[in-house]
Tab-separated table of C-alpha atoms and ligand atoms in Angstrom:
chain	number	residue	atom	x	y	z
Q	25	UNK	CA	99.366	126.385	111.291
Q	26	UNK	CA	97.780	123.436	109.896
Q	27	UNK	CA	94.510	121.641	110.843
Q	28	UNK	CA	94.123	117.819	111.525
Q	29	UNK	CA	91.790	115.606	109.997
Q	30	UNK	CA	91.612	111.911	110.981
Q	31	UNK	CA	89.750	109.377	108.746
Q	32	UNK	CA	88.699	106.111	110.449
Q	33	UNK	CA	87.094	103.200	108.686
Q	34	UNK	CA	84.830	101.188	110.765
Q	35	UNK	CA	85.991	98.045	112.607
Q	36	UNK	CA	85.263	94.526	110.760
Q	37	UNK	CA	81.571	94.031	110.518
Q	38	UNK	CA	79.639	90.663	110.700
Q	39	UNK	CA	79.538	90.906	106.742
Q	40	UNK	CA	83.490	91.798	106.465
Q	41	UNK	CA	83.938	88.550	108.459
Q	42	UNK	CA	81.509	86.730	106.173
Q	43	UNK	CA	83.042	88.115	102.897
Q	44	UNK	CA	79.765	89.527	101.933
Q	45	UNK	CA	79.106	92.848	99.730
Q	46	UNK	CA	77.563	95.047	102.356
Q	47	UNK	CA	77.047	98.831	100.817
Q	48	UNK	CA	74.159	100.119	102.612
Q	49	UNK	CA	72.991	97.110	104.306
Q	50	UNK	CA	73.016	97.937	108.206
Q	51	UNK	CA	75.078	95.272	109.935
Q	52	UNK	CA	76.893	95.523	113.162
Q	53	UNK	CA	80.558	94.825	114.222
Q	54	UNK	CA	81.770	91.633	115.229
Q	55	UNK	CA	83.838	91.438	118.367
Q	56	UNK	CA	87.011	91.861	116.497
Q	57	UNK	CA	85.531	95.130	114.831
Q	58	UNK	CA	84.643	96.480	118.436
Q	59	UNK	CA	88.303	95.774	119.694
Q	60	UNK	CA	89.697	97.708	116.559
Q	61	UNK	CA	87.281	100.587	117.479
Q	62	UNK	CA	88.720	100.879	120.856
Q	63	UNK	CA	92.206	100.288	119.617
Q	64	UNK	CA	91.738	103.211	117.272
Q	65	UNK	CA	90.877	105.567	120.181
Q	66	UNK	CA	93.786	104.394	122.008
Q	67	UNK	CA	95.951	105.289	118.961
Q	68	UNK	CA	94.240	108.949	118.800
Q	69	UNK	CA	95.223	109.404	122.661
Q	70	UNK	CA	98.680	108.284	122.194
Q	71	UNK	CA	99.357	110.565	119.452
Q	72	UNK	CA	97.668	113.413	121.085
Q	73	UNK	CA	95.004	113.563	118.196
Q	74	UNK	CA	91.982	114.662	120.040
Q	75	UNK	CA	89.031	115.465	118.259
Q	76	UNK	CA	86.753	118.382	118.860
Q	77	UNK	CA	83.999	116.753	116.716
Q	78	UNK	CA	83.154	113.651	115.059
Q	79	UNK	CA	81.235	113.161	111.612
Q	80	UNK	CA	79.931	109.668	110.860
Q	81	UNK	CA	77.688	107.882	108.362
Q	82	UNK	CA	74.031	106.879	109.465
Q	83	UNK	CA	75.307	103.354	109.329
Q	84	UNK	CA	75.649	101.243	112.681
Q	85	UNK	CA	79.211	99.888	112.180
Q	86	UNK	CA	80.629	103.612	111.743
Q	87	UNK	CA	78.483	105.119	114.539
Q	88	UNK	CA	79.487	102.271	117.021
Q	89	UNK	CA	83.255	102.625	115.728
Q	90	UNK	CA	83.141	106.199	116.338
Q	91	UNK	CA	81.750	105.688	120.069
Q	92	UNK	CA	84.240	102.979	121.012
Q	93	UNK	CA	87.060	104.880	119.810
Q	94	UNK	CA	86.127	108.258	121.336
Q	95	UNK	CA	85.230	106.450	124.714
Q	96	UNK	CA	88.924	104.815	124.746
Q	97	UNK	CA	90.177	108.379	123.839
Q	98	UNK	CA	88.311	109.770	126.769
Q	99	UNK	CA	86.388	112.062	123.806
Q	100	UNK	CA	83.096	110.417	124.333
Q	101	UNK	CA	81.179	113.862	125.019
Q	102	UNK	CA	82.270	115.942	122.087
Q	103	UNK	CA	79.548	117.024	119.349
Q	104	UNK	CA	78.635	114.308	116.821
Q	105	UNK	CA	77.137	115.209	113.290
Q	106	UNK	CA	76.042	112.496	110.765
Q	107	UNK	CA	74.858	112.298	107.233
Q	108	UNK	CA	73.949	109.581	104.743
Q	109	UNK	CA	76.659	111.430	102.479
Q	110	UNK	CA	79.317	109.399	104.402
Q	111	UNK	CA	77.539	106.248	104.032
Q	112	UNK	CA	79.272	103.394	102.162
Q	113	UNK	CA	79.033	103.029	98.597
Q	114	UNK	CA	75.569	101.429	97.478
Q	115	UNK	CA	76.695	98.007	96.301
Q	116	UNK	CA	73.474	97.448	93.936
Q	117	UNK	CA	72.359	94.402	93.300
Q	118	UNK	CA	75.799	92.954	94.888
Q	119	UNK	CA	74.453	93.856	98.539
Q	120	UNK	CA	74.521	90.708	100.277
Q	121	UNK	CA	76.274	88.332	97.952
Q	122	UNK	CA	79.223	86.480	98.557
Q	123	UNK	CA	82.324	88.167	97.187
Q	124	UNK	CA	84.096	84.718	96.384
Q	125	UNK	CA	80.995	83.440	94.818
Q	126	UNK	CA	80.433	86.700	92.666
Q	127	UNK	CA	84.048	86.528	91.450
Q	128	UNK	CA	83.723	82.756	90.632
Q	129	UNK	CA	80.627	83.433	88.666
Q	130	UNK	CA	81.422	86.642	86.875
Q	131	UNK	CA	85.276	86.134	86.752
Q	132	UNK	CA	88.236	88.507	88.045
Q	133	UNK	CA	87.684	91.348	85.362
Q	134	UNK	CA	84.110	92.120	86.077
Q	135	UNK	CA	84.572	91.278	89.680
Q	136	UNK	CA	87.116	94.000	89.987
Q	137	UNK	CA	85.290	96.509	87.706
Q	138	UNK	CA	82.396	96.316	89.985
Q	139	UNK	CA	84.407	96.597	93.050
Q	140	UNK	CA	87.329	99.173	92.023
Q	141	UNK	CA	86.596	100.769	88.711
Q	142	UNK	CA	85.909	104.437	89.089
Q	143	UNK	CA	82.537	104.833	87.044
Q	144	UNK	CA	81.079	101.452	86.514
Q	145	UNK	CA	78.202	100.494	88.972
Q	146	UNK	CA	77.117	97.198	89.723
Q	147	UNK	CA	73.409	96.479	88.304
Q	148	UNK	CA	70.956	98.357	90.398
Q	149	UNK	CA	69.158	96.559	93.566
Q	150	UNK	CA	65.334	96.034	93.012
Q	151	UNK	CA	63.116	97.900	95.468
Q	152	UNK	CA	61.499	94.514	96.671
Q	153	UNK	CA	65.001	92.952	97.438
Q	154	UNK	CA	65.412	92.205	101.082
Q	155	UNK	CA	68.448	94.415	101.268
Q	156	UNK	CA	66.977	97.203	99.732
Q	157	UNK	CA	66.936	100.840	101.359
Q	158	UNK	CA	64.146	102.123	99.220
Q	159	UNK	CA	61.541	102.401	102.062
Q	160	UNK	CA	64.240	102.797	104.998
Q	161	UNK	CA	62.982	105.593	107.212
Q	162	UNK	CA	66.474	107.189	107.996
Q	163	UNK	CA	66.262	108.142	104.198
Q	164	UNK	CA	62.971	109.491	103.886
Q	165	UNK	CA	64.068	113.260	103.784
Q	166	UNK	CA	66.968	112.687	101.089
Q	167	UNK	CA	66.993	115.691	98.630
Q	168	UNK	CA	67.997	113.061	95.847
Q	169	UNK	CA	66.229	109.653	95.627
Q	170	UNK	CA	67.806	106.594	97.585
Q	171	UNK	CA	70.456	105.419	95.625
Q	172	UNK	CA	69.822	101.779	93.908
Q	173	UNK	CA	73.530	101.359	93.075
Q	174	UNK	CA	76.561	103.717	92.790
Q	175	UNK	CA	79.892	103.848	91.264
Q	176	UNK	CA	82.829	105.700	93.345
Q	177	UNK	CA	82.346	108.813	90.963
Q	178	UNK	CA	78.680	108.782	92.479
Q	179	UNK	CA	80.088	108.865	95.922
Q	180	UNK	CA	82.471	111.551	95.289
Q	181	UNK	CA	79.512	113.596	93.816
Q	182	UNK	CA	77.447	113.103	96.980
Q	183	UNK	CA	80.170	113.350	99.360
Q	184	UNK	CA	81.896	116.329	98.564
Q	185	UNK	CA	78.754	118.831	99.170
Q	186	UNK	CA	79.141	117.617	102.716
Q	187	UNK	CA	82.818	117.845	103.025
Q	188	UNK	CA	82.608	121.572	101.717
Q	189	UNK	CA	79.786	122.349	103.910
Q	190	UNK	CA	79.907	120.788	107.274
Q	191	UNK	CA	83.246	119.283	107.670
Q	192	UNK	CA	85.475	122.312	106.375
Q	193	UNK	CA	84.208	124.891	108.890
Q	194	UNK	CA	84.543	122.317	111.910
Q	195	UNK	CA	88.145	121.937	110.240
Q	196	UNK	CA	88.919	125.482	111.043
Q	197	UNK	CA	88.105	124.856	114.659
Q	198	UNK	CA	90.100	121.932	115.758
Q	199	UNK	CA	90.742	118.608	115.000
Q	200	UNK	CA	87.915	116.505	113.057
Q	201	UNK	CA	87.424	112.830	113.275
Q	202	UNK	CA	85.519	111.220	110.303
Q	203	UNK	CA	84.143	107.484	111.189
Q	204	UNK	CA	83.248	105.963	107.736
Q	205	UNK	CA	83.442	103.509	105.189
Q	206	UNK	CA	85.959	101.961	102.676
Q	207	UNK	CA	84.503	103.314	99.947
Q	208	UNK	CA	83.358	106.602	101.150
Q	209	UNK	CA	86.953	107.094	102.614
Q	210	UNK	CA	88.285	106.180	99.103
Q	211	UNK	CA	86.337	108.872	97.506
Q	212	UNK	CA	87.515	111.692	100.174
Q	213	UNK	CA	91.040	110.465	100.030
Q	214	UNK	CA	90.896	110.667	96.112
Q	215	UNK	CA	89.801	114.317	96.471
Q	216	UNK	CA	92.250	115.202	99.305
Q	217	UNK	CA	95.362	113.446	97.435
Q	218	UNK	CA	94.363	114.651	94.000
Q	219	UNK	CA	94.418	110.952	92.959
Q	220	UNK	CA	93.641	110.141	89.352
Q	221	UNK	CA	90.624	108.100	88.458
Q	222	UNK	CA	93.230	105.245	87.290
Q	223	UNK	CA	94.903	105.603	90.435
Q	224	UNK	CA	92.163	105.499	92.881
Q	225	UNK	CA	91.405	101.832	91.622
Q	226	UNK	CA	94.513	100.408	93.645
Q	227	UNK	CA	93.708	102.329	96.702
Q	228	UNK	CA	92.167	100.057	99.772
Q	229	UNK	CA	91.509	101.319	103.264
Q	230	UNK	CA	92.076	99.163	106.227
Q	231	UNK	CA	89.378	98.637	108.976
Q	232	UNK	CA	89.807	100.637	112.385
Q	233	UNK	CA	93.213	102.268	111.834
Q	234	UNK	CA	92.951	106.138	111.965
Q	235	UNK	CA	94.800	107.893	109.118
Q	236	UNK	CA	96.046	111.439	109.933
Q	237	UNK	CA	95.944	114.336	107.374
Q	238	UNK	CA	97.768	117.576	108.314
Q	239	UNK	CA	96.203	120.001	106.270
Q	240	UNK	CA	96.898	123.592	105.250
Q	241	UNK	CA	94.772	126.014	107.045
Q	242	UNK	CA	93.818	128.076	104.085
Q	243	UNK	CA	93.626	125.550	101.127
Q	244	UNK	CA	92.614	122.654	103.802
Q	245	UNK	CA	94.695	120.329	101.412
Q	246	UNK	CA	97.411	118.271	102.609
Q	247	UNK	CA	100.885	119.641	103.306
Q	248	UNK	CA	102.230	116.408	103.499
Q	249	UNK	CA	101.340	112.569	102.904
Q	250	UNK	CA	98.498	111.268	105.419
Q	251	UNK	CA	99.886	108.694	107.908
Q	252	UNK	CA	98.362	105.641	109.397
Q	253	UNK	CA	98.965	105.956	113.110
Q	254	UNK	CA	99.814	102.076	113.012
Q	255	UNK	CA	101.792	101.648	109.756
Q	256	UNK	CA	102.610	98.157	110.089
Q	257	UNK	CA	99.141	97.008	111.146
Q	258	UNK	CA	97.913	99.156	108.082
Q	259	UNK	CA	100.024	97.300	105.696
Q	260	UNK	CA	98.946	94.014	106.348
Q	261	UNK	CA	95.276	94.953	106.447
Q	262	UNK	CA	95.570	97.050	103.047
Q	263	UNK	CA	96.797	94.051	101.707
Q	264	UNK	CA	94.010	91.786	102.994
Q	265	UNK	CA	91.312	94.096	101.956
Q	266	UNK	CA	92.738	94.404	98.382
Q	267	UNK	CA	92.928	90.621	98.172
Q	268	UNK	CA	89.039	89.826	99.480
Q	269	UNK	CA	87.088	87.482	97.614
Q	270	UNK	CA	90.201	85.680	96.181
A	22	LIG	O1	80.520	97.339	101.349
A	22	LIG	C1	81.297	96.264	101.496
A	22	LIG	O2	81.126	95.204	101.129
A	22	LIG	C2	82.688	96.635	102.108
A	22	LIG	O3	82.552	97.554	103.084
A	22	LIG	C3	83.634	97.692	101.006
A	22	LIG	O4	83.683	96.220	100.188
A	22	LIG	P1	85.158	96.411	99.075
A	22	LIG	O5	86.315	96.512	99.587
A	22	LIG	O6	84.915	95.063	98.390
A	22	LIG	O7	84.559	97.760	98.111
């Protein structure tokens, strides 16, 4: 027996469209993003992958993508659980900045270190910055303090406790959908696929295309390579994410 886990990055957001670093800034989906969410749900239905429970971040773009896709799959009624631990990586002082402008100002090398290196965070975001989450009520009860910046290693450290404690028990009871973000999903894929710190640098996750994992029922590790439910669309979209800011 195996357990099914489906990972879904939110559809295109306003700031994806504008090519801005987003992180914890709570931007909405574009119309394209809404259509991607719906299409994601249709793919779930076509593949008979009907989730019993959905986990999302606390950010609107992931929450709405989950709702749109579950509605399209006629699973709008399933239980939902949310955690800040599934949020996008906090992008520090880069939040709200244009990706191409940052690349032009700091150069390719620094841009890619901030964007994809495993353990180098961008500079921290000041608490009085308009894009800070330091006083956001939804994070008032965090056990740790609200991040001012994060590298991918920080995301792995805050995401895995949630995976073990909240997602693993649900995986033992049926198909689980996680609607989250490019970098929080990179952190989870790193764990599931056993990617090295070096290998995760070149991993990119497309928006709105469900990624299916079949997991061993005991170890809850993949029994085979994960599959995008629309592989051709995924390949093109992965390429586009990798080239953002160029
Ligand atoms: O937070 C962001 O800007 C994006 O959702 C992810 O961006 P990245 O692909 O540049 O890490």
